[in-house]
């Protein structure tokens, strides 16, 4: 049993809340240490720079980052040139199989980030503390344009499994961080049956901001509108994380909450950022990294797959990293009315909006399911198929490291998300075909909608 599981299963809820508050406070202290304050100041001031000053600073950061990678990473040591085109494309598979050569620091010095990639295989990257501090300086500067700062009341709908069986019978689907004024809601149990308890807890808490996985929060809002309920509170903004936001989701969330839905693009492996401005455009942040848009023949394009080079990945340098997302750039002559010279993206595609239903009807997003591979060895990729409300089939491509112990870890993680009564059928296959569009779908649900 992990320390977190012991806390969740043994301690009474008020003590759990204290533990969560202290854990978070420590986490924020680390994120806000070191270069955080100077980076916050830098990013707040960079909105005043001209387009040519931004370009010059971007090129300076790029050159410094490429130089650092060739000097510090065994993987990049053979790259002689100092221009981006001199560097090879980095595939996800490269990161999974050669992390020890790509990474510039030891795991013991790093913030280790395990991510369930969107193709269903687990991936690990190592961050330096300074990179993490700079990333939070970027995110916090972006959120501050909407009035947010740490300490304001925030409802957080994350993919973490926060609660236990006994909470389900009590109808308590959240935990409170009283120090930082955050209420963490479980996203795994949003359903018709539990709607009233969720709505009451959200209304009572009266947050100024909500941060969430939109597929899940959308469901809550849809149920609220069916009941003719609109949120009566003091919400200023809803920050979306982790996936593409559909127009229908944006419409329903904004109607229910009476505040703007604010979108961003980021990834846990450390991609550069795209942030939504106050005028509704999605702007690439040119000082967080480089987005190269390419067509099927790997030539520069306005619309297509992206290769990202991220300036905040000194621990595991991502240079021309093929992240498997796609974007469409706005025309060059498009000028956003906010006045920013940062490039505008018209459309982002790739973060899946697929989901499966848990036994009690909760929608589980693909991001939550792909997390099931965290810490499990031997999974190359998998696809989960649902045709019945109480059964799922998981097609898996595995190496021989995926033994009975690893399988038990994986199915346990699935049961936590889908419910203990969900029947899980594992089928090993040599390969899983992609969709006609070329996209790999981790979830296929033929019973929803
Ligand atoms: Zn703008």
Short mmCIF file of C-alpha atoms and ligand atoms in Angstrom, two decimals:
data_model
loop_
_atom_site.label_atom_id
_atom_site.label_comp_id
_atom_site.label_asym_id
_atom_site.label_seq_id
_atom_site.Cartn_x
_atom_site.Cartn_y
_atom_site.Cartn_z
CA UNK A 1 0.00 0.00 0.00
CA UNK A 2 1.37 3.45 -0.87
CA UNK A 3 1.43 6.34 1.61
CA UNK A 4 -1.40 7.94 -0.34
CA UNK A 5 -3.53 4.79 -0.12
CA UNK A 6 -2.89 4.52 3.61
CA UNK A 7 -3.98 8.13 4.05
CA UNK A 8 -7.08 7.54 1.93
CA UNK A 9 -8.17 4.29 3.51
CA UNK A 10 -7.31 4.64 7.16
CA UNK A 11 -7.42 8.27 8.25
CA UNK A 12 -10.71 10.09 8.89
CA UNK A 13 -11.66 12.75 6.34
CA UNK A 14 -10.72 15.90 8.34
CA UNK A 15 -7.23 14.46 8.85
CA UNK A 16 -7.03 13.56 5.14
CA UNK A 17 -7.88 17.18 4.34
CA UNK A 18 -5.04 18.39 6.54
CA UNK A 19 -2.65 15.90 4.88
CA UNK A 20 -3.72 17.10 1.41
CA UNK A 21 -3.35 20.76 2.46
CA UNK A 22 0.19 20.20 3.77
CA UNK A 23 1.17 18.11 0.75
CA UNK A 24 -0.04 20.85 -1.63
CA UNK A 25 1.57 23.64 0.33
CA UNK A 26 4.89 21.84 0.10
CA UNK A 27 4.35 21.28 -3.64
CA UNK A 28 3.60 24.98 -4.24
CA UNK A 29 6.61 26.00 -2.12
CA UNK A 30 8.89 23.95 -4.42
CA UNK A 31 7.27 25.27 -7.60
CA UNK A 32 7.54 28.87 -6.41
CA UNK A 33 11.16 28.61 -5.27
CA UNK A 34 14.34 29.25 -7.28
CA UNK A 35 13.85 31.10 -10.56
CA UNK A 36 10.04 31.26 -10.28
CA UNK A 37 9.81 34.90 -9.16
CA UNK A 38 12.27 36.24 -11.74
CA UNK A 39 10.54 34.23 -14.49
CA UNK A 40 7.13 35.57 -13.43
CA UNK A 41 8.47 39.10 -13.76
CA UNK A 42 10.11 38.30 -17.10
CA UNK A 43 6.92 36.79 -18.62
CA UNK A 44 4.71 39.56 -17.26
CA UNK A 45 6.96 42.16 -18.91
CA UNK A 46 7.37 40.33 -22.23
CA UNK A 47 3.88 41.39 -23.34
CA UNK A 48 5.41 44.89 -23.75
CA UNK A 49 8.12 43.70 -26.18
CA UNK A 50 7.85 44.35 -29.93
CA UNK A 51 7.58 41.52 -32.47
CA UNK A 52 11.24 41.89 -33.44
CA UNK A 53 12.36 41.87 -29.79
CA UNK A 54 10.31 38.71 -29.18
CA UNK A 55 11.82 37.05 -32.26
CA UNK A 56 15.36 37.95 -31.15
CA UNK A 57 14.72 36.59 -27.65
CA UNK A 58 13.23 33.39 -29.08
CA UNK A 59 16.29 32.82 -31.27
CA UNK A 60 18.59 33.50 -28.30
CA UNK A 61 16.70 30.97 -26.16
CA UNK A 62 16.72 28.43 -28.99
CA UNK A 63 20.47 28.72 -29.60
CA UNK A 64 21.22 28.42 -25.86
CA UNK A 65 18.93 25.40 -25.55
CA UNK A 66 20.40 23.55 -28.56
CA UNK A 67 23.93 24.25 -27.33
CA UNK A 68 23.01 22.96 -23.88
CA UNK A 69 21.51 19.76 -25.39
CA UNK A 70 24.57 18.93 -27.52
CA UNK A 71 26.87 19.51 -24.53
CA UNK A 72 24.80 17.74 -21.85
CA UNK A 73 22.87 14.91 -23.55
CA UNK A 74 24.59 11.82 -25.00
CA UNK A 75 21.72 11.50 -27.49
CA UNK A 76 22.37 14.98 -28.93
CA UNK A 77 26.16 14.95 -28.65
CA UNK A 78 26.63 13.91 -32.34
CA UNK A 79 24.55 16.91 -33.56
CA UNK A 80 27.14 19.36 -34.78
CA UNK A 81 25.09 22.23 -36.21
CA UNK A 82 23.37 24.78 -34.05
CA UNK A 83 20.30 25.25 -36.21
CA UNK A 84 17.05 23.40 -35.61
CA UNK A 85 17.08 21.76 -39.06
CA UNK A 86 20.38 20.06 -38.16
CA UNK A 87 18.63 18.06 -35.44
CA UNK A 88 16.83 14.74 -35.97
CA UNK A 89 13.12 14.29 -35.31
CA UNK A 90 12.53 12.81 -31.87
CA UNK A 91 9.82 10.12 -31.76
CA UNK A 92 7.91 9.07 -28.62
CA UNK A 93 9.47 5.64 -29.00
CA UNK A 94 12.95 7.24 -28.80
CA UNK A 95 12.08 8.82 -25.46
CA UNK A 96 10.62 5.57 -24.13
CA UNK A 97 13.57 3.42 -25.16
CA UNK A 98 16.53 5.80 -24.77
CA UNK A 99 15.69 8.02 -21.82
CA UNK A 100 19.04 7.28 -20.15
CA UNK A 101 20.89 8.72 -23.17
CA UNK A 102 18.53 11.64 -23.82
CA UNK A 103 18.20 12.82 -20.20
CA UNK A 104 20.86 15.18 -18.85
CA UNK A 105 20.20 14.53 -15.16
CA UNK A 106 19.79 11.53 -12.88
CA UNK A 107 16.38 10.47 -11.70
CA UNK A 108 17.41 11.25 -8.10
CA UNK A 109 17.97 14.94 -9.03
CA UNK A 110 14.81 15.22 -11.11
CA UNK A 111 11.11 15.73 -10.86
CA UNK A 112 9.98 12.48 -12.46
CA UNK A 113 6.93 12.74 -14.64
CA UNK A 114 5.12 9.58 -15.67
CA UNK A 115 2.61 10.06 -18.38
CA UNK A 116 0.16 7.73 -20.05
CA UNK A 117 0.75 8.78 -23.63
CA UNK A 118 -2.27 9.08 -25.92
CA UNK A 119 -1.25 5.91 -27.75
CA UNK A 120 -1.67 3.93 -24.55
CA UNK A 121 1.96 3.36 -23.66
CA UNK A 122 3.58 4.69 -20.51
CA UNK A 123 6.32 7.28 -20.85
CA UNK A 124 8.69 8.87 -18.39
CA UNK A 125 10.46 12.24 -18.59
CA UNK A 126 12.76 13.98 -16.08
CA UNK A 127 12.34 17.67 -15.31
CA UNK A 128 14.87 19.90 -13.60
CA UNK A 129 13.43 21.95 -10.73
CA UNK A 130 14.21 25.16 -12.64
CA UNK A 131 12.24 23.94 -15.68
CA UNK A 132 9.24 23.15 -13.50
CA UNK A 133 9.47 26.58 -11.86
CA UNK A 134 9.61 28.29 -15.27
CA UNK A 135 6.64 26.25 -16.55
CA UNK A 136 4.54 27.31 -13.55
CA UNK A 137 5.68 30.92 -14.01
CA UNK A 138 4.33 30.73 -17.60
CA UNK A 139 1.02 29.11 -16.55
CA UNK A 140 0.50 31.45 -13.60
CA UNK A 141 1.23 34.53 -15.73
CA UNK A 142 -1.38 33.31 -18.22
CA UNK A 143 -3.97 32.62 -15.50
CA UNK A 144 -3.23 35.96 -13.83
CA UNK A 145 -4.59 37.76 -16.93
CA UNK A 146 -7.95 36.35 -15.80
CA UNK A 147 -7.42 37.58 -12.23
CA UNK A 148 -6.26 34.25 -10.78
CA UNK A 149 -3.61 33.96 -8.08
CA UNK A 150 -2.75 31.21 -5.63
CA UNK A 151 -5.05 31.39 -2.61
CA UNK A 152 -8.21 32.30 -4.55
CA UNK A 153 -10.97 29.71 -4.20
CA UNK A 154 -10.52 27.02 -6.86
CA UNK A 155 -12.56 23.89 -7.59
CA UNK A 156 -10.30 21.34 -9.24
CA UNK A 157 -11.73 18.45 -11.29
CA UNK A 158 -8.63 16.34 -11.83
CA UNK A 159 -8.16 12.75 -12.91
CA UNK A 160 -6.85 11.67 -9.53
CA UNK A 161 -8.62 8.96 -7.60
CA UNK A 162 -9.22 10.82 -4.34
CA UNK A 163 -11.96 8.92 -2.63
CA UNK A 164 -12.86 5.48 -1.34
CA UNK A 165 -15.88 3.15 -1.25
CA UNK A 166 -17.15 4.59 2.04
CA UNK A 167 -17.28 8.08 0.47
CA UNK A 168 -19.57 6.78 -2.25
CA UNK A 169 -22.21 5.71 0.27
CA UNK A 170 -21.84 9.04 2.09
CA UNK A 171 -22.07 11.01 -1.15
CA UNK A 172 -18.78 12.87 -0.58
CA UNK A 173 -16.88 13.24 -3.83
CA UNK A 174 -14.19 15.74 -2.89
CA UNK A 175 -11.32 16.63 -0.57
CA UNK A 176 -10.44 20.08 0.72
CA UNK A 177 -7.14 21.90 0.87
CA UNK A 178 -8.04 24.51 3.49
CA UNK A 179 -4.67 26.27 3.38
CA UNK A 180 -4.72 27.08 -0.36
CA UNK A 181 -8.53 27.18 -0.69
CA UNK A 182 -8.83 24.37 -3.21
CA UNK A 183 -11.60 21.76 -3.37
CA UNK A 184 -10.46 18.69 -5.34
CA UNK A 185 -13.37 16.82 -6.91
CA UNK A 186 -13.19 13.23 -8.14
CA UNK A 187 -13.99 13.11 -11.85
CA UNK A 188 -14.68 9.39 -11.76
CA UNK A 189 -18.12 9.52 -10.15
CA UNK A 190 -19.99 12.25 -12.00
CA UNK A 191 -23.29 10.56 -12.88
CA UNK A 192 -27.06 11.11 -12.75
CA UNK A 193 -27.16 9.30 -9.41
CA UNK A 194 -24.49 11.48 -7.83
CA UNK A 195 -25.42 14.77 -9.51
CA UNK A 196 -27.12 16.39 -6.49
CA UNK A 197 -24.17 15.72 -4.19
CA UNK A 198 -21.70 17.21 -6.70
CA UNK A 199 -23.85 20.26 -7.40
CA UNK A 200 -24.40 20.93 -3.70
CA UNK A 201 -20.68 20.61 -2.92
CA UNK A 202 -19.73 22.94 -5.78
CA UNK A 203 -22.38 25.54 -4.90
CA UNK A 204 -21.52 25.50 -1.18
CA UNK A 205 -17.82 25.90 -1.94
CA UNK A 206 -18.55 28.92 -4.22
CA UNK A 207 -15.26 28.95 -6.18
CA UNK A 208 -13.92 31.91 -8.14
CA UNK A 209 -12.22 29.56 -10.62
CA UNK A 210 -12.66 26.00 -11.83
CA UNK A 211 -9.82 23.99 -13.36
CA UNK A 212 -10.88 20.78 -15.01
CA UNK A 213 -10.94 17.96 -17.49
CA UNK A 214 -13.63 19.35 -19.73
CA UNK A 215 -15.29 16.11 -20.87
CA UNK A 216 -16.11 15.34 -17.25
CA UNK A 217 -17.18 18.83 -16.17
CA UNK A 218 -19.26 19.11 -19.35
CA UNK A 219 -21.31 16.13 -18.18
CA UNK A 220 -22.03 17.81 -14.86
CA UNK A 221 -23.12 20.96 -16.70
CA UNK A 222 -25.29 19.03 -19.15
CA UNK A 223 -27.11 17.43 -16.21
CA UNK A 224 -27.52 20.86 -14.57
CA UNK A 225 -29.09 22.33 -17.71
CA UNK A 226 -31.46 19.35 -17.98
CA UNK A 227 -32.62 20.30 -14.48
CA UNK A 228 -32.86 24.00 -15.43
CA UNK A 229 -30.09 24.84 -12.98
CA UNK A 230 -27.59 27.64 -13.52
CA UNK A 231 -24.66 28.17 -11.21
CA UNK A 232 -25.30 31.01 -8.76
CA UNK A 233 -21.93 32.03 -7.50
CA UNK A 234 -18.90 34.19 -8.14
CA UNK A 235 -17.09 32.31 -10.90
CA UNK A 236 -14.66 34.40 -12.96
CA UNK A 237 -13.24 31.75 -15.33
CA UNK A 238 -13.15 28.06 -16.11
CA UNK A 239 -9.66 26.81 -17.09
CA UNK A 240 -9.70 23.75 -19.31
CA UNK A 241 -6.88 21.21 -19.17
CA UNK A 242 -5.75 18.05 -20.91
CA UNK A 243 -7.90 17.83 -24.04
CA UNK A 244 -9.47 19.55 -27.03
CA UNK A 245 -12.57 21.54 -26.15
CA UNK A 246 -15.53 21.01 -28.48
CA UNK A 247 -17.81 23.94 -29.37
CA UNK A 248 -20.79 22.25 -27.73
CA UNK A 249 -18.83 21.79 -24.51
CA UNK A 250 -17.79 25.43 -24.44
CA UNK A 251 -21.37 26.56 -25.02
CA UNK A 252 -22.85 24.34 -22.29
CA UNK A 253 -20.12 25.15 -19.72
CA UNK A 254 -20.35 28.91 -20.26
CA UNK A 255 -24.15 28.84 -20.05
CA UNK A 256 -24.13 26.79 -16.83
CA UNK A 257 -21.34 28.64 -15.06
CA UNK A 258 -21.93 32.14 -16.47
CA UNK A 259 -18.18 32.68 -17.00
CA UNK A 260 -15.74 32.26 -19.91
CA UNK A 261 -14.15 28.91 -20.69
CA UNK A 262 -10.42 29.54 -21.08
CA UNK A 263 -8.40 27.01 -23.08
CA UNK A 264 -4.71 26.15 -23.15
CA UNK A 265 -2.46 23.62 -24.86
CA UNK A 266 0.29 21.90 -22.91
CA UNK A 267 1.42 18.35 -22.28
CA UNK A 268 2.85 16.51 -19.33
CA UNK A 269 5.98 15.55 -21.27
CA UNK A 270 6.79 19.25 -21.47
CA UNK A 271 5.58 20.71 -24.79
CA UNK A 272 5.66 24.50 -25.21
CA UNK A 273 2.44 26.38 -24.51
CA UNK A 274 -0.51 27.78 -26.45
CA UNK A 275 -2.71 30.06 -24.32
CA UNK A 276 -6.10 31.65 -24.95
CA UNK A 277 -6.06 35.45 -24.69
CA UNK A 278 -8.80 37.69 -23.29
CA UNK A 279 -10.11 38.17 -26.86
CA UNK A 280 -10.60 34.44 -27.39
CA UNK A 281 -7.62 33.61 -29.69
CA UNK A 282 -5.21 30.77 -29.03
CA UNK A 283 -1.67 32.27 -29.09
CA UNK A 284 1.52 30.24 -29.29
CA UNK A 285 3.87 31.47 -26.56
CA UNK A 286 7.04 31.94 -28.67
CA UNK A 287 9.32 32.10 -25.63
CA UNK A 288 8.19 28.69 -24.37
CA UNK A 289 9.44 26.94 -27.51
CA UNK A 290 9.06 26.35 -31.25
CA UNK A 291 6.12 24.73 -33.06
CA UNK A 292 7.02 23.43 -36.53
CA UNK A 293 3.92 22.55 -38.55
CA UNK A 294 4.54 19.92 -41.23
CA UNK A 295 2.57 18.11 -43.94
CA UNK A 296 2.57 14.36 -44.73
CA UNK A 297 5.87 14.76 -46.57
CA UNK A 298 7.49 16.48 -43.57
CA UNK A 299 7.53 19.84 -45.35
CA UNK A 300 6.54 23.10 -43.62
CA UNK A 301 2.78 23.73 -43.79
CA UNK A 302 0.03 25.89 -42.31
CA UNK A 303 -1.91 22.87 -41.14
CA UNK A 304 -0.68 19.46 -40.07
CA UNK A 305 1.27 17.56 -37.48
CA UNK A 306 3.56 19.48 -35.16
CA UNK A 307 7.16 19.01 -34.08
CA UNK A 308 7.82 20.78 -30.80
CA UNK A 309 11.04 22.11 -29.34
CA UNK A 310 10.48 23.06 -25.73
CA UNK A 311 12.80 25.46 -23.88
CA UNK A 312 11.67 24.15 -20.49
CA UNK A 313 12.90 20.58 -20.99
CA UNK A 314 16.55 20.77 -19.91
CA UNK A 315 16.16 17.49 -17.94
CA UNK A 316 14.90 15.56 -20.99
CA UNK A 317 15.53 17.82 -24.00
CA UNK A 318 12.63 17.69 -26.45
CA UNK A 319 13.91 18.92 -29.81
CA UNK A 320 11.69 18.52 -32.89
CA UNK A 321 9.64 16.14 -30.78
CA UNK A 322 6.82 14.45 -32.69
CA UNK A 323 4.05 14.79 -30.15
CA UNK A 324 1.32 13.49 -32.51
CA UNK A 325 -0.96 16.51 -32.21
CA UNK A 326 -2.06 18.65 -35.14
CA UNK A 327 -2.71 22.36 -35.49
CA UNK A 328 -3.90 24.84 -38.09
CA UNK A 329 -2.23 28.27 -38.05
CA UNK A 330 -4.20 31.47 -38.69
CA UNK A 331 -3.24 33.42 -41.87
CA UNK A 332 -0.12 35.56 -41.52
CA UNK A 333 -2.11 38.79 -41.93
CA UNK A 334 -4.47 37.88 -39.06
CA UNK A 335 -4.04 40.33 -36.18
CA UNK A 336 -5.77 39.51 -32.90
CA UNK A 337 -7.69 42.43 -31.41
CA UNK A 338 -5.85 41.87 -28.10
CA UNK A 339 -2.80 43.46 -29.73
CA UNK A 340 -0.41 40.55 -29.07
CA UNK A 341 2.13 39.71 -31.79
CA UNK A 342 2.22 36.04 -30.67
CA UNK A 343 1.17 33.69 -33.53
CA UNK A 344 -2.47 32.56 -33.51
CA UNK A 345 -3.61 28.95 -33.90
CA UNK A 346 -7.06 28.46 -35.41
CA UNK A 347 -7.49 24.83 -34.48
CA UNK A 348 -5.83 22.17 -32.32
CA UNK A 349 -6.58 18.50 -32.79
CA UNK A 350 -5.22 15.35 -31.25
CA UNK A 351 -6.03 15.45 -27.59
CA UNK A 352 -8.75 12.86 -27.66
CA UNK A 353 -12.28 13.55 -26.54
CA UNK A 354 -13.23 9.88 -26.37
CA UNK A 355 -14.54 8.35 -23.17
CA UNK A 356 -15.94 5.15 -21.59
CA UNK A 357 -18.71 4.78 -19.02
CA UNK A 358 -18.06 3.45 -15.53
CA UNK A 359 -20.44 0.93 -13.96
CA UNK A 360 -22.44 3.72 -12.30
CA UNK A 361 -22.60 5.79 -15.50
CA UNK A 362 -19.71 8.23 -14.90
CA UNK A 363 -17.79 9.33 -18.00
CA UNK A 364 -14.11 8.42 -17.86
CA UNK A 365 -12.00 10.43 -20.32
CA UNK A 366 -9.16 8.93 -22.34
CA UNK A 367 -6.62 10.88 -20.28
CA UNK A 368 -7.79 9.05 -17.17
CA UNK A 369 -7.63 5.67 -18.86
CA UNK A 370 -4.19 6.19 -20.38
CA UNK A 371 -2.95 6.97 -16.84
CA UNK A 372 -3.60 3.31 -15.94
CA UNK A 373 -0.26 2.41 -17.53
CA UNK A 374 1.68 4.53 -15.02
CA UNK A 375 4.30 2.35 -13.40
CA UNK A 376 3.20 -0.78 -15.32
CA UNK A 377 5.95 -2.47 -17.32
CA UNK A 378 5.73 -4.10 -20.73
CA UNK A 379 2.71 -2.36 -22.29
CA UNK A 380 3.48 -1.15 -25.81
CA UNK A 381 -0.01 0.01 -26.59
CA UNK A 382 -3.58 -0.81 -25.78
CA UNK A 383 -7.11 -0.03 -26.84
CA UNK A 384 -10.19 -0.30 -24.67
CA UNK A 385 -13.50 -1.25 -26.27
CA UNK A 386 -16.87 -0.91 -24.58
CA UNK A 387 -20.08 -2.45 -25.92
CA UNK A 388 -21.89 -3.11 -22.63
CA UNK A 389 -22.26 -0.99 -19.52
CA UNK A 390 -20.67 -3.66 -17.29
CA UNK A 391 -17.91 -5.04 -19.50
CA UNK A 392 -14.88 -3.74 -21.39
CA UNK A 393 -12.43 -5.54 -23.66
CA UNK A 394 -8.82 -4.38 -23.61
CA UNK A 395 -6.71 -5.22 -26.66
CA UNK A 396 -3.07 -5.13 -25.69
CA UNK A 397 0.28 -5.25 -27.44
CA UNK A 398 2.79 -6.29 -24.76
CA UNK A 399 6.35 -7.46 -24.34
CA UNK A 400 7.19 -10.42 -22.09
CA UNK A 401 7.78 -8.00 -19.19
CA UNK A 402 3.98 -7.74 -18.92
CA UNK A 403 3.60 -10.69 -16.53
CA UNK A 404 0.75 -11.60 -14.17
CA UNK A 405 1.93 -9.05 -11.58
CA UNK A 406 1.97 -6.22 -14.14
CA UNK A 407 -1.41 -7.34 -15.46
CA UNK A 408 -2.83 -7.23 -11.93
CA UNK A 409 -1.49 -3.68 -11.45
CA UNK A 410 -3.05 -2.60 -14.73
CA UNK A 411 -6.48 -4.17 -14.14
CA UNK A 412 -6.51 -2.79 -10.59
CA UNK A 413 -5.97 0.72 -11.98
CA UNK A 414 -8.80 0.16 -14.49
CA UNK A 415 -11.14 -1.08 -11.74
CA UNK A 416 -10.41 2.05 -9.70
CA UNK A 417 -11.66 4.16 -12.58
CA UNK A 418 -14.44 2.00 -14.03
CA UNK A 419 -15.81 0.48 -10.78
CA UNK A 420 -15.03 -2.77 -9.00
CA UNK A 421 -17.94 -4.53 -10.76
CA UNK A 422 -16.71 -3.78 -14.28
CA UNK A 423 -15.74 -7.00 -16.07
CA UNK A 424 -12.37 -6.51 -17.75
CA UNK A 425 -11.41 -8.90 -20.56
CA UNK A 426 -7.74 -8.70 -21.61
CA UNK A 427 -6.93 -9.85 -25.14
CA UNK A 428 -3.31 -9.90 -26.29
CA UNK A 429 -2.86 -9.02 -29.96
CA UNK A 430 0.19 -8.57 -32.21
CA UNK A 431 -0.93 -5.10 -33.35
CA UNK A 432 -3.79 -2.62 -33.11
CA UNK A 433 -4.78 -0.88 -36.34
CA UNK A 434 -5.10 2.92 -36.53
CA UNK A 435 -8.22 4.74 -37.70
CA UNK A 436 -8.61 5.69 -41.35
CA UNK A 437 -7.71 9.26 -40.33
CA UNK A 438 -4.34 7.93 -39.13
CA UNK A 439 -5.18 8.67 -35.51
CA UNK A 440 -4.85 6.01 -32.85
CA UNK A 441 -7.86 5.75 -30.57
CA UNK A 442 -7.21 4.48 -27.07
CA UNK A 443 -10.96 4.25 -26.36
CA UNK A 444 -13.76 3.01 -28.57
CA UNK A 445 -17.21 3.20 -27.17
CA UNK A 446 -20.12 1.83 -29.16
CA UNK A 447 -22.76 2.32 -26.48
CA UNK A 448 -22.46 5.98 -25.49
CA UNK A 449 -24.40 8.95 -26.98
ZN1 LIG B 1 -5.24 37.71 -28.73
#
